[in-house]
mmCIF file of C-alpha atoms (C1' of nucleotides) in Angstrom:
data_model
loop_
_atom_site.group_PDB
_atom_site.id
_atom_site.type_symbol
_atom_site.label_atom_id
_atom_site.label_comp_id
_atom_site.label_asym_id
_atom_site.label_seq_id
_atom_site.Cartn_x
_atom_site.Cartn_y
_atom_site.Cartn_z
ATOM 1 C CA MET A 1 -46.634 6.222 1.331
ATOM 2 C CA THR A 2 -45.514 6.073 -2.276
ATOM 3 C CA LYS A 3 -42.091 7.275 -3.321
ATOM 4 C CA ALA A 4 -43.695 10.124 -5.277
ATOM 5 C CA ALA A 5 -45.647 11.217 -2.207
ATOM 6 C CA ARG A 6 -42.509 11.059 -0.114
ATOM 7 C CA ASN A 7 -40.607 13.167 -2.631
ATOM 8 C CA LEU A 8 -43.315 15.848 -2.439
ATOM 9 C CA GLN A 9 -42.780 16.173 1.299
ATOM 10 C CA LYS A 10 -39.047 16.773 0.986
ATOM 11 C CA PRO A 11 -37.767 20.358 0.937
ATOM 12 C CA ALA A 12 -37.633 21.698 -2.605
ATOM 13 C CA PRO A 13 -33.906 22.466 -3.057
ATOM 14 C CA ALA A 14 -32.891 19.155 -1.516
ATOM 15 C CA ASN A 15 -35.340 17.205 -3.580
ATOM 16 C CA ARG A 16 -33.143 16.753 -6.586
ATOM 17 C CA VAL A 17 -29.503 17.742 -6.685
ATOM 18 C CA SER A 18 -28.619 19.697 -9.804
ATOM 19 C CA ASP A 19 -25.159 19.418 -11.333
ATOM 20 C CA ALA A 20 -25.859 22.014 -14.023
ATOM 21 C CA THR A 21 -22.724 24.046 -13.217
ATOM 22 C CA LEU A 22 -20.469 21.039 -13.614
ATOM 23 C CA ARG A 23 -22.221 19.670 -16.705
ATOM 24 C CA GLY A 24 -20.857 22.568 -18.728
ATOM 25 C CA PHE A 25 -17.313 21.238 -18.344
ATOM 26 C CA VAL A 26 -15.803 18.596 -20.596
ATOM 27 C CA GLY A 27 -13.761 17.459 -17.596
ATOM 28 C CA TYR A 28 -16.811 16.582 -15.509
ATOM 29 C CA ASN A 29 -18.537 14.682 -18.304
ATOM 30 C CA LEU A 30 -15.242 12.961 -19.054
ATOM 31 C CA LYS A 31 -15.018 11.786 -15.457
ATOM 32 C CA ARG A 32 -18.606 10.536 -15.395
ATOM 33 C CA ALA A 33 -18.276 8.677 -18.686
ATOM 34 C CA PHE A 34 -14.920 7.224 -17.648
ATOM 35 C CA ASN A 35 -16.399 5.849 -14.436
ATOM 36 C CA VAL A 36 -19.194 4.138 -16.322
ATOM 37 C CA MET A 37 -16.752 2.740 -18.846
ATOM 38 C CA ARG A 38 -14.343 1.471 -16.208
ATOM 39 C CA ALA A 39 -17.003 -0.272 -14.142
ATOM 40 C CA ASP A 40 -18.381 -1.986 -17.236
ATOM 41 C CA LEU A 41 -14.935 -2.897 -18.547
ATOM 42 C CA SER A 42 -13.996 -4.486 -15.225
ATOM 43 C CA ARG A 43 -17.028 -6.707 -15.464
ATOM 44 C CA VAL A 44 -16.157 -7.680 -19.041
ATOM 45 C CA LEU A 45 -12.532 -8.493 -18.167
ATOM 46 C CA GLN A 46 -13.226 -10.396 -14.966
ATOM 47 C CA PRO A 47 -13.804 -13.779 -16.670
ATOM 48 C CA PHE A 48 -10.290 -13.527 -18.107
ATOM 49 C CA GLY A 49 -8.731 -12.690 -14.755
ATOM 50 C CA LEU A 50 -7.772 -9.331 -16.196
ATOM 51 C CA ARG A 51 -8.348 -5.756 -15.120
ATOM 52 C CA MET A 52 -8.076 -2.566 -17.120
ATOM 53 C CA LEU A 53 -4.310 -2.165 -16.860
ATOM 54 C CA THR A 54 -3.329 -5.822 -17.216
ATOM 55 C CA TYR A 55 -5.556 -5.969 -20.299
ATOM 56 C CA THR A 56 -3.886 -2.882 -21.738
ATOM 57 C CA ALA A 57 -0.420 -4.269 -21.030
ATOM 58 C CA LEU A 58 -1.299 -7.657 -22.554
ATOM 59 C CA VAL A 59 -2.502 -6.016 -25.769
ATOM 60 C CA LEU A 60 0.666 -3.923 -25.974
ATOM 61 C CA ILE A 61 2.919 -6.938 -25.373
ATOM 62 C CA VAL A 62 1.191 -9.097 -27.997
ATOM 63 C CA ASP A 63 1.310 -6.224 -30.473
ATOM 64 C CA ASN A 64 4.897 -5.314 -29.537
ATOM 65 C CA PRO A 65 6.729 -8.504 -28.568
ATOM 66 C CA GLY A 66 10.109 -7.896 -27.016
ATOM 67 C CA ALA A 67 9.237 -4.535 -25.501
ATOM 68 C CA ARG A 68 10.823 -3.687 -22.152
ATOM 69 C CA GLN A 69 8.966 -2.653 -19.040
ATOM 70 C CA ALA A 70 10.213 0.910 -19.181
ATOM 71 C CA GLN A 71 8.991 1.232 -22.760
ATOM 72 C CA LEU A 72 5.651 -0.195 -21.778
ATOM 73 C CA ALA A 73 5.375 2.200 -18.851
ATOM 74 C CA ASP A 74 6.176 5.022 -21.248
ATOM 75 C CA ALA A 75 3.530 3.842 -23.712
ATOM 76 C CA MET A 76 0.964 3.558 -20.924
ATOM 77 C CA ASP A 77 1.944 6.961 -19.581
ATOM 78 C CA MET A 78 2.623 5.666 -16.102
ATOM 79 C CA GLU A 79 5.586 5.428 -13.730
ATOM 80 C CA ARG A 80 7.896 2.411 -13.959
ATOM 81 C CA PRO A 81 7.260 1.108 -10.438
ATOM 82 C CA ASN A 82 3.589 0.621 -11.239
ATOM 83 C CA MET A 83 4.435 -1.723 -14.111
ATOM 84 C CA VAL A 84 5.994 -4.322 -11.833
ATOM 85 C CA ASP A 85 2.775 -5.666 -10.356
ATOM 86 C CA ILE A 86 1.009 -5.580 -13.715
ATOM 87 C CA ILE A 87 3.734 -7.655 -15.359
ATOM 88 C CA ASP A 88 3.848 -9.942 -12.301
ATOM 89 C CA GLN A 89 0.139 -10.663 -12.676
ATOM 90 C CA LEU A 90 0.343 -11.346 -16.392
ATOM 91 C CA GLU A 91 3.276 -13.670 -15.763
ATOM 92 C CA ARG A 92 1.434 -15.507 -12.978
ATOM 93 C CA LEU A 93 -1.529 -15.951 -15.330
ATOM 94 C CA GLY A 94 0.869 -17.571 -17.812
ATOM 95 C CA LEU A 95 0.055 -14.986 -20.472
ATOM 96 C CA ILE A 96 3.535 -13.507 -20.875
ATOM 97 C CA VAL A 97 7.144 -14.262 -19.989
ATOM 98 C CA ARG A 98 10.036 -12.067 -18.908
ATOM 99 C CA ASP A 99 12.922 -12.994 -21.214
ATOM 100 C CA ARG A 100 16.379 -11.725 -20.326
ATOM 101 C CA VAL A 101 17.872 -9.408 -22.947
ATOM 102 C CA PRO A 102 21.359 -10.806 -23.725
ATOM 103 C CA THR A 103 22.746 -7.428 -24.777
ATOM 104 C CA ASP A 104 21.463 -5.628 -21.674
ATOM 105 C CA ARG A 105 21.234 -7.704 -18.564
ATOM 106 C CA ARG A 106 19.316 -5.015 -16.698
ATOM 107 C CA ALA A 107 16.312 -5.337 -18.970
ATOM 108 C CA TYR A 108 13.553 -7.840 -19.678
ATOM 109 C CA ALA A 109 12.073 -8.473 -23.101
ATOM 110 C CA LEU A 110 8.369 -9.065 -22.539
ATOM 111 C CA ASN A 111 6.899 -11.741 -24.770
ATOM 112 C CA PRO A 112 3.430 -13.287 -24.966
ATOM 113 C CA THR A 113 2.881 -17.017 -24.529
ATOM 114 C CA ASP A 114 0.539 -19.004 -26.781
ATOM 115 C CA LYS A 115 -2.040 -18.756 -24.025
ATOM 116 C CA GLY A 116 -1.418 -15.023 -23.883
ATOM 117 C CA ARG A 117 -2.165 -14.710 -27.579
ATOM 118 C CA ARG A 118 -5.351 -16.752 -27.222
ATOM 119 C CA VAL A 119 -6.589 -14.715 -24.240
ATOM 120 C CA TYR A 120 -5.662 -11.546 -26.116
ATOM 121 C CA ALA A 121 -7.907 -12.549 -29.022
ATOM 122 C CA GLN A 122 -10.820 -13.445 -26.752
ATOM 123 C CA ALA A 123 -10.453 -10.385 -24.535
ATOM 124 C CA VAL A 124 -10.176 -7.962 -27.443
ATOM 125 C CA GLU A 125 -13.324 -9.489 -28.893
ATOM 126 C CA ALA A 126 -15.172 -9.130 -25.586
ATOM 127 C CA VAL A 127 -13.971 -5.550 -25.167
ATOM 128 C CA THR A 128 -15.044 -4.771 -28.737
ATOM 129 C CA ARG A 129 -18.547 -5.929 -27.871
ATOM 130 C CA HIS A 130 -18.408 -3.843 -24.684
ATOM 131 C CA GLU A 131 -17.312 -0.825 -26.712
ATOM 132 C CA THR A 132 -20.172 -1.329 -29.150
ATOM 133 C CA LEU A 133 -22.687 -1.253 -26.314
ATOM 134 C CA LEU A 134 -20.958 1.701 -24.686
ATOM 135 C CA THR A 135 -21.168 3.785 -27.849
ATOM 136 C CA SER A 136 -24.443 2.374 -29.155
ATOM 137 C CA LYS A 137 -26.051 5.814 -29.269
ATOM 138 C CA LEU A 138 -23.231 7.335 -31.323
ATOM 139 C CA ASP A 139 -23.074 7.047 -35.102
ATOM 140 C CA GLU A 140 -19.716 6.136 -36.603
ATOM 141 C CA THR A 141 -18.899 9.724 -37.573
ATOM 142 C CA THR A 142 -19.551 10.964 -34.048
ATOM 143 C CA ARG A 143 -17.622 8.051 -32.588
ATOM 144 C CA ARG A 144 -14.570 8.929 -34.650
ATOM 145 C CA MET A 145 -14.901 12.603 -33.821
ATOM 146 C CA VAL A 146 -15.015 11.773 -30.099
ATOM 147 C CA ILE A 147 -11.865 9.668 -30.387
ATOM 148 C CA SER A 148 -10.163 12.459 -32.278
ATOM 149 C CA ALA A 149 -11.238 15.097 -29.736
ATOM 150 C CA LEU A 150 -10.144 12.984 -26.760
ATOM 151 C CA ARG A 151 -6.789 12.540 -28.413
ATOM 152 C CA GLN A 152 -6.476 16.254 -28.938
ATOM 153 C CA ILE A 153 -7.066 16.805 -25.233
ATOM 154 C CA GLU A 154 -4.370 14.279 -24.409
ATOM 155 C CA ILE A 155 -1.825 15.423 -27.014
ATOM 156 C CA ASP A 156 -2.320 19.057 -26.172
ATOM 157 C CA HIS A 157 -1.291 18.483 -22.618
ATOM 158 C CA THR A 158 1.607 16.200 -23.523
ATOM 159 C CA GLU A 159 3.034 18.971 -25.724
ATOM 160 C CA GLY A 160 2.852 21.473 -22.919
ATOM 161 C CA THR A 161 4.472 19.157 -20.391
ATOM 162 C CA GLY A 162 7.216 17.097 -21.876
ATOM 163 C CA MET G 1 25.662 9.411 -27.814
ATOM 164 C CA THR G 2 22.534 11.317 -28.830
ATOM 165 C CA LYS G 3 19.086 10.017 -27.960
ATOM 166 C CA ALA G 4 18.355 9.511 -31.667
ATOM 167 C CA ALA G 5 21.545 7.481 -32.079
ATOM 168 C CA ARG G 6 20.648 5.389 -29.051
ATOM 169 C CA ASN G 7 17.199 4.716 -30.432
ATOM 170 C CA LEU G 8 18.729 3.438 -33.673
ATOM 171 C CA GLN G 9 20.660 0.812 -31.745
ATOM 172 C CA LYS G 10 17.618 -0.620 -30.021
ATOM 173 C CA PRO G 11 15.886 -3.670 -31.542
ATOM 174 C CA ALA G 12 13.253 -2.598 -34.029
ATOM 175 C CA PRO G 13 10.014 -3.965 -32.455
ATOM 176 C CA ALA G 14 11.003 -2.724 -29.020
ATOM 177 C CA ASN G 15 12.012 0.659 -30.305
ATOM 178 C CA ARG G 16 8.634 2.255 -30.134
ATOM 179 C CA VAL G 17 5.603 0.625 -28.561
ATOM 180 C CA SER G 18 2.514 0.916 -30.747
ATOM 181 C CA ASP G 19 -0.948 1.177 -29.184
ATOM 182 C CA ALA G 20 -2.721 1.174 -32.550
ATOM 183 C CA THR G 21 -5.094 -1.657 -31.541
ATOM 184 C CA LEU G 22 -6.257 0.213 -28.454
ATOM 185 C CA ARG G 23 -6.478 3.619 -30.117
ATOM 186 C CA GLY G 24 -9.494 2.414 -32.088
ATOM 187 C CA PHE G 25 -11.553 2.226 -28.901
ATOM 188 C CA VAL G 26 -13.371 5.174 -27.377
ATOM 189 C CA GLY G 27 -12.761 3.555 -23.990
ATOM 190 C CA TYR G 28 -8.981 3.682 -24.288
ATOM 191 C CA ASN G 29 -8.901 7.292 -25.466
ATOM 192 C CA LEU G 30 -11.370 8.151 -22.726
ATOM 193 C CA LYS G 31 -9.037 6.685 -20.126
ATOM 194 C CA ARG G 32 -5.996 8.487 -21.500
ATOM 195 C CA ALA G 33 -7.762 11.836 -21.692
ATOM 196 C CA PHE G 34 -9.247 11.363 -18.232
ATOM 197 C CA ASN G 35 -5.815 10.722 -16.738
ATOM 198 C CA VAL G 36 -4.419 13.891 -18.267
ATOM 199 C CA MET G 37 -7.414 15.863 -17.070
ATOM 200 C CA ARG G 38 -7.274 14.476 -13.549
ATOM 201 C CA ALA G 39 -3.562 15.146 -13.092
ATOM 202 C CA ASP G 40 -3.980 18.696 -14.313
ATOM 203 C CA LEU G 41 -7.104 19.282 -12.253
ATOM 204 C CA SER G 42 -5.367 18.084 -9.085
ATOM 205 C CA ARG G 43 -2.644 20.652 -9.647
ATOM 206 C CA VAL G 44 -5.233 23.390 -10.196
ATOM 207 C CA LEU G 45 -7.199 22.488 -7.057
ATOM 208 C CA GLN G 46 -4.219 22.020 -4.747
ATOM 209 C CA PRO G 47 -3.918 25.719 -3.774
ATOM 210 C CA PHE G 48 -7.501 25.525 -2.473
ATOM 211 C CA GLY G 49 -6.829 22.391 -0.455
ATOM 212 C CA LEU G 50 -9.335 20.618 -2.682
ATOM 213 C CA ARG G 51 -9.194 17.468 -4.775
ATOM 214 C CA MET G 52 -11.458 16.337 -7.584
ATOM 215 C CA LEU G 53 -14.224 14.918 -5.409
ATOM 216 C CA THR G 54 -14.192 17.548 -2.677
ATOM 217 C CA TYR G 55 -14.370 20.187 -5.403
ATOM 218 C CA THR G 56 -17.318 18.419 -7.024
ATOM 219 C CA ALA G 57 -19.101 18.084 -3.690
ATOM 220 C CA LEU G 58 -18.483 21.745 -2.809
ATOM 221 C CA VAL G 59 -19.976 22.897 -6.105
ATOM 222 C CA LEU G 60 -23.027 20.692 -5.595
ATOM 223 C CA ILE G 61 -23.545 21.920 -2.029
ATOM 224 C CA VAL G 62 -23.280 25.605 -2.964
ATOM 225 C CA ASP G 63 -25.642 25.050 -5.888
ATOM 226 C CA ASN G 64 -27.988 22.873 -3.821
ATOM 227 C CA PRO G 65 -27.930 24.108 -0.226
ATOM 228 C CA GLY G 66 -29.667 21.781 2.200
ATOM 229 C CA ALA G 67 -28.986 18.614 0.263
ATOM 230 C CA ARG G 68 -28.348 15.490 2.303
ATOM 231 C CA GLN G 69 -25.324 13.216 1.961
ATOM 232 C CA ALA G 70 -27.294 10.398 0.418
ATOM 233 C CA GLN G 71 -28.651 12.742 -2.236
ATOM 234 C CA LEU G 72 -25.176 14.026 -2.935
ATOM 235 C CA ALA G 73 -23.832 10.490 -3.211
ATOM 236 C CA ASP G 74 -26.620 9.745 -5.631
ATOM 237 C CA ALA G 75 -25.836 12.849 -7.689
ATOM 238 C CA MET G 76 -22.142 11.962 -7.748
ATOM 239 C CA ASP G 77 -22.957 8.361 -8.664
ATOM 240 C CA MET G 78 -20.993 6.933 -5.764
ATOM 241 C CA GLU G 79 -21.684 4.818 -2.684
ATOM 242 C CA ARG G 80 -22.755 6.568 0.528
ATOM 243 C CA PRO G 81 -19.783 5.469 2.646
ATOM 244 C CA ASN G 82 -17.405 7.284 0.313
ATOM 245 C CA MET G 83 -19.178 10.581 0.941
ATOM 246 C CA VAL G 84 -18.264 10.638 4.642
ATOM 247 C CA ASP G 85 -14.607 11.522 4.217
ATOM 248 C CA ILE G 86 -15.358 14.030 1.483
ATOM 249 C CA ILE G 87 -17.840 15.896 3.688
ATOM 250 C CA ASP G 88 -15.470 15.583 6.660
ATOM 251 C CA GLN G 89 -12.732 17.295 4.681
ATOM 252 C CA LEU G 90 -14.969 20.114 3.459
ATOM 253 C CA GLU G 91 -16.163 20.642 7.023
ATOM 254 C CA ARG G 92 -12.594 20.691 8.377
ATOM 255 C CA LEU G 93 -11.703 23.273 5.738
ATOM 256 C CA GLY G 94 -14.590 25.388 7.031
ATOM 257 C CA LEU G 95 -16.282 25.406 3.639
ATOM 258 C CA ILE G 96 -19.519 23.684 4.638
ATOM 259 C CA VAL G 97 -21.472 22.737 7.738
ATOM 260 C CA ARG G 98 -23.566 19.715 8.628
ATOM 261 C CA ASP G 99 -26.872 21.086 9.895
ATOM 262 C CA ARG G 100 -29.239 18.704 11.639
ATOM 263 C CA VAL G 101 -32.579 18.279 9.887
ATOM 264 C CA PRO G 102 -35.257 18.900 12.561
ATOM 265 C CA THR G 103 -37.844 16.727 10.812
ATOM 266 C CA ASP G 104 -35.449 13.788 10.343
ATOM 267 C CA ARG G 105 -32.804 13.415 12.980
ATOM 268 C CA ARG G 106 -30.966 10.779 10.993
ATOM 269 C CA ALA G 107 -30.077 13.221 8.235
ATOM 270 C CA TYR G 108 -27.782 16.203 7.770
ATOM 271 C CA ALA G 109 -28.589 19.227 5.624
ATOM 272 C CA LEU G 110 -25.328 20.249 4.012
ATOM 273 C CA ASN G 111 -24.874 24.010 3.721
ATOM 274 C CA PRO G 112 -22.004 26.158 2.506
ATOM 275 C CA THR G 113 -20.345 28.743 4.738
ATOM 276 C CA ASP G 114 -19.438 32.213 3.474
ATOM 277 C CA LYS G 115 -15.894 30.965 3.053
ATOM 278 C CA GLY G 116 -17.268 27.984 1.141
ATOM 279 C CA ARG G 117 -19.030 30.296 -1.277
ATOM 280 C CA ARG G 118 -15.893 32.375 -1.759
ATOM 281 C CA VAL G 119 -13.695 29.329 -2.388
ATOM 282 C CA TYR G 120 -16.371 27.966 -4.719
ATOM 283 C CA ALA G 121 -16.192 31.139 -6.833
ATOM 284 C CA GLN G 122 -12.405 31.098 -6.966
ATOM 285 C CA ALA G 123 -12.125 27.372 -7.617
ATOM 286 C CA VAL G 124 -14.759 27.366 -10.366
ATOM 287 C CA GLU G 125 -12.878 30.216 -12.013
ATOM 288 C CA ALA G 126 -9.581 28.338 -11.795
ATOM 289 C CA VAL G 127 -11.178 25.154 -13.132
ATOM 290 C CA THR G 128 -12.751 27.136 -15.964
ATOM 291 C CA ARG G 129 -9.298 28.334 -16.973
ATOM 292 C CA HIS G 130 -8.022 24.748 -16.687
ATOM 293 C CA GLU G 131 -10.871 23.560 -18.892
ATOM 294 C CA THR G 132 -10.081 26.232 -21.482
ATOM 295 C CA LEU G 133 -6.489 25.031 -21.714
ATOM 296 C CA LEU G 134 -7.583 21.391 -21.751
ATOM 297 C CA THR G 135 -9.899 21.947 -24.701
ATOM 298 C CA SER G 136 -7.883 24.654 -26.425
ATOM 299 C CA LYS G 137 -7.654 22.635 -29.640
ATOM 300 C CA LEU G 138 -11.412 22.095 -29.852
ATOM 301 C CA ASP G 139 -13.751 24.650 -31.387
ATOM 302 C CA GLU G 140 -16.959 25.392 -29.492
ATOM 303 C CA THR G 141 -19.107 23.158 -31.715
ATOM 304 C CA THR G 142 -16.772 20.201 -31.202
ATOM 305 C CA ARG G 143 -16.566 20.889 -27.485
ATOM 306 C CA ARG G 144 -20.348 20.757 -27.179
ATOM 307 C CA MET G 145 -20.516 17.635 -29.297
ATOM 308 C CA VAL G 146 -17.959 15.944 -27.055
ATOM 309 C CA ILE G 147 -19.945 16.829 -23.940
ATOM 310 C CA SER G 148 -23.105 15.544 -25.573
ATOM 311 C CA ALA G 149 -21.445 12.302 -26.673
ATOM 312 C CA LEU G 150 -19.897 11.668 -23.256
ATOM 313 C CA ARG G 151 -23.297 12.180 -21.721
ATOM 314 C CA GLN G 152 -24.825 9.711 -24.143
ATOM 315 C CA ILE G 153 -22.261 7.128 -23.090
ATOM 316 C CA GLU G 154 -23.117 7.734 -19.453
ATOM 317 C CA ILE G 155 -26.898 7.883 -19.874
ATOM 318 C CA ASP G 156 -26.975 4.825 -22.079
ATOM 319 C CA HIS G 157 -25.438 2.718 -19.382
ATOM 320 C CA THR G 158 -27.564 4.189 -16.626
ATOM 321 C CA GLU G 159 -30.689 3.167 -18.545
ATOM 322 C CA GLY G 160 -29.481 -0.395 -18.897
ATOM 323 C CA THR G 161 -28.545 -0.713 -15.233
ATOM 324 C CA GLY G 162 -30.889 1.123 -12.948
ATOM 325 C "C1'" DT N 1 26.823 8.904 -14.246
ATOM 326 C "C1'" DA N 2 22.622 7.066 -16.180
ATOM 327 C "C1'" DT N 3 19.261 3.396 -16.775
ATOM 328 C "C1'" DT N 4 16.363 -1.035 -15.631
ATOM 329 C "C1'" DG N 5 13.770 -3.096 -12.669
ATOM 330 C "C1'" DT N 6 12.509 -3.150 -7.999
ATOM 331 C "C1'" DT N 7 10.885 -2.176 -3.046
ATOM 332 C "C1'" DA N 8 8.528 0.686 0.004
ATOM 333 C "C1'" DT N 9 5.197 3.881 0.737
ATOM 334 C "C1'" DA N 10 1.288 6.987 0.343
ATOM 335 C "C1'" DC N 11 -2.730 9.183 -1.795
ATOM 336 C "C1'" DT N 12 -7.004 8.982 -4.360
ATOM 337 C "C1'" DC N 13 -11.158 6.837 -6.057
ATOM 338 C "C1'" DT N 14 -14.223 3.044 -5.725
ATOM 339 C "C1'" DA N 15 -17.110 -0.893 -3.699
ATOM 340 C "C1'" DT N 16 -19.281 -4.020 -0.094
ATOM 341 C "C1'" DA N 17 -20.691 -5.549 4.576
ATOM 342 C "C1'" DA N 18 -22.311 -4.426 8.771
ATOM 343 C "C1'" DC N 19 -23.247 -1.265 12.497
ATOM 344 C "C1'" DT N 20 -26.153 2.921 15.118
ATOM 345 C "C1'" DA N 21 -29.769 5.775 15.449
ATOM 346 C "C1'" DT N 22 -33.481 6.935 13.836
ATOM 347 C "C1'" DA N 23 -37.934 6.640 11.013
ATOM 348 C "C1'" DT U 1 -38.632 -2.982 8.132
ATOM 349 C "C1'" DA U 2 -36.309 0.657 5.873
ATOM 350 C "C1'" DT U 3 -33.291 4.709 5.680
ATOM 351 C "C1'" DA U 4 -29.212 8.152 6.920
ATOM 352 C "C1'" DG U 5 -24.896 8.289 8.189
ATOM 353 C "C1'" DT U 6 -21.033 5.738 9.683
ATOM 354 C "C1'" DT U 7 -17.082 2.334 10.392
ATOM 355 C "C1'" DA U 8 -14.147 -1.035 8.614
ATOM 356 C "C1'" DT U 9 -12.040 -2.969 4.921
ATOM 357 C "C1'" DA U 10 -10.427 -4.071 0.345
ATOM 358 C "C1'" DG U 11 -9.261 -3.416 -4.438
ATOM 359 C "C1'" DA U 12 -7.678 -0.442 -8.150
ATOM 360 C "C1'" DG U 13 -5.005 3.283 -10.198
ATOM 361 C "C1'" DT U 14 -1.680 6.771 -9.369
ATOM 362 C "C1'" DA U 15 2.989 9.127 -7.693
ATOM 363 C "C1'" DT U 16 7.657 9.711 -5.416
ATOM 364 C "C1'" DA U 17 12.042 8.278 -3.167
ATOM 365 C "C1'" DA U 18 15.608 5.209 -2.942
ATOM 366 C "C1'" DC U 19 17.983 0.913 -3.829
ATOM 367 C "C1'" DA U 20 20.885 -2.989 -6.452
ATOM 368 C "C1'" DA U 21 22.566 -4.464 -10.716
ATOM 369 C "C1'" DT U 22 24.196 -3.148 -14.895
ATOM 370 C "C1'" DA U 23 25.474 -0.058 -18.629
#
DNA sequence: TATTGTTATACTCTATAACTATA
DNA sequence: TATAGTTATAGAGTATAACAATA
């Protein structure tokens, strides 16, 4: 029996599940698009031994040498404890170092290594290609408008909370 | 010492972490907005004993009574094993039932209970209010454009993959 | 007292492999 | 052989509580 023939035998309402109710929400479409993006990004970052968050942290450290973990956690909008493993991994990969801050012996100044800067350049390039594919159906104006709208969603909430 | 005064004493590059490189990517803004949405949605759904995925599944089951788990997993773009716990939870909450399909004893027809339909109505209303707040800075045209663009991102990838 | 980094822990979302009972 | 649901397991991304060292 062909797949089409099989489908015809299935009960009508169960034949194809409709998500029409949910499709009207930005939140639902946001979740779906995010999932697609994350799965694809993971694949792109795998050759570098990176995942989404270690990639993000590496970019922030190269762009902001000397930043502390708490500042990084703040910038990534996450809790401090979750930074520890991320920084551990980047250090183990030899991409960054934890330098002691002489004026505050509680803190670490996070700095990229030469290797870290090289991997940064390669990874950003790979992610840029990934982004191009991801948004291939959007013209530049739409792409910018989406970025702007997503930021509005984020900022809006941040204002209301803290 | 005031917070502003403290900030002035910190080393310049570490003072404020810039994510300018990442902000140019749709992917990064997507992730940030998604995180905000998810945290807020969890709070909204908590009074119903629901989380993001159980809410999604409940809506799909009420809108598509009789659907099987595999179909639901397909609609939610997730692997079948991950549906089990979601359906278990909805069943334990008394919101849905697993009815045996007479013509295929391997499968379950998922159906909402009366309580499930009531919670559905209340939860969708609460999520609608949440969505309104989330997108309060976007006019209706922009909101629709964002939904359309997010869907393009998702569909684009789906075409390339399967 | 407050902050930095840390440990411990738990919850949620996701994926893969392999099993059972059916078909 | 293939499919529906399941079990077991692992990897990511989150959050909270509490601690030691330092400010």
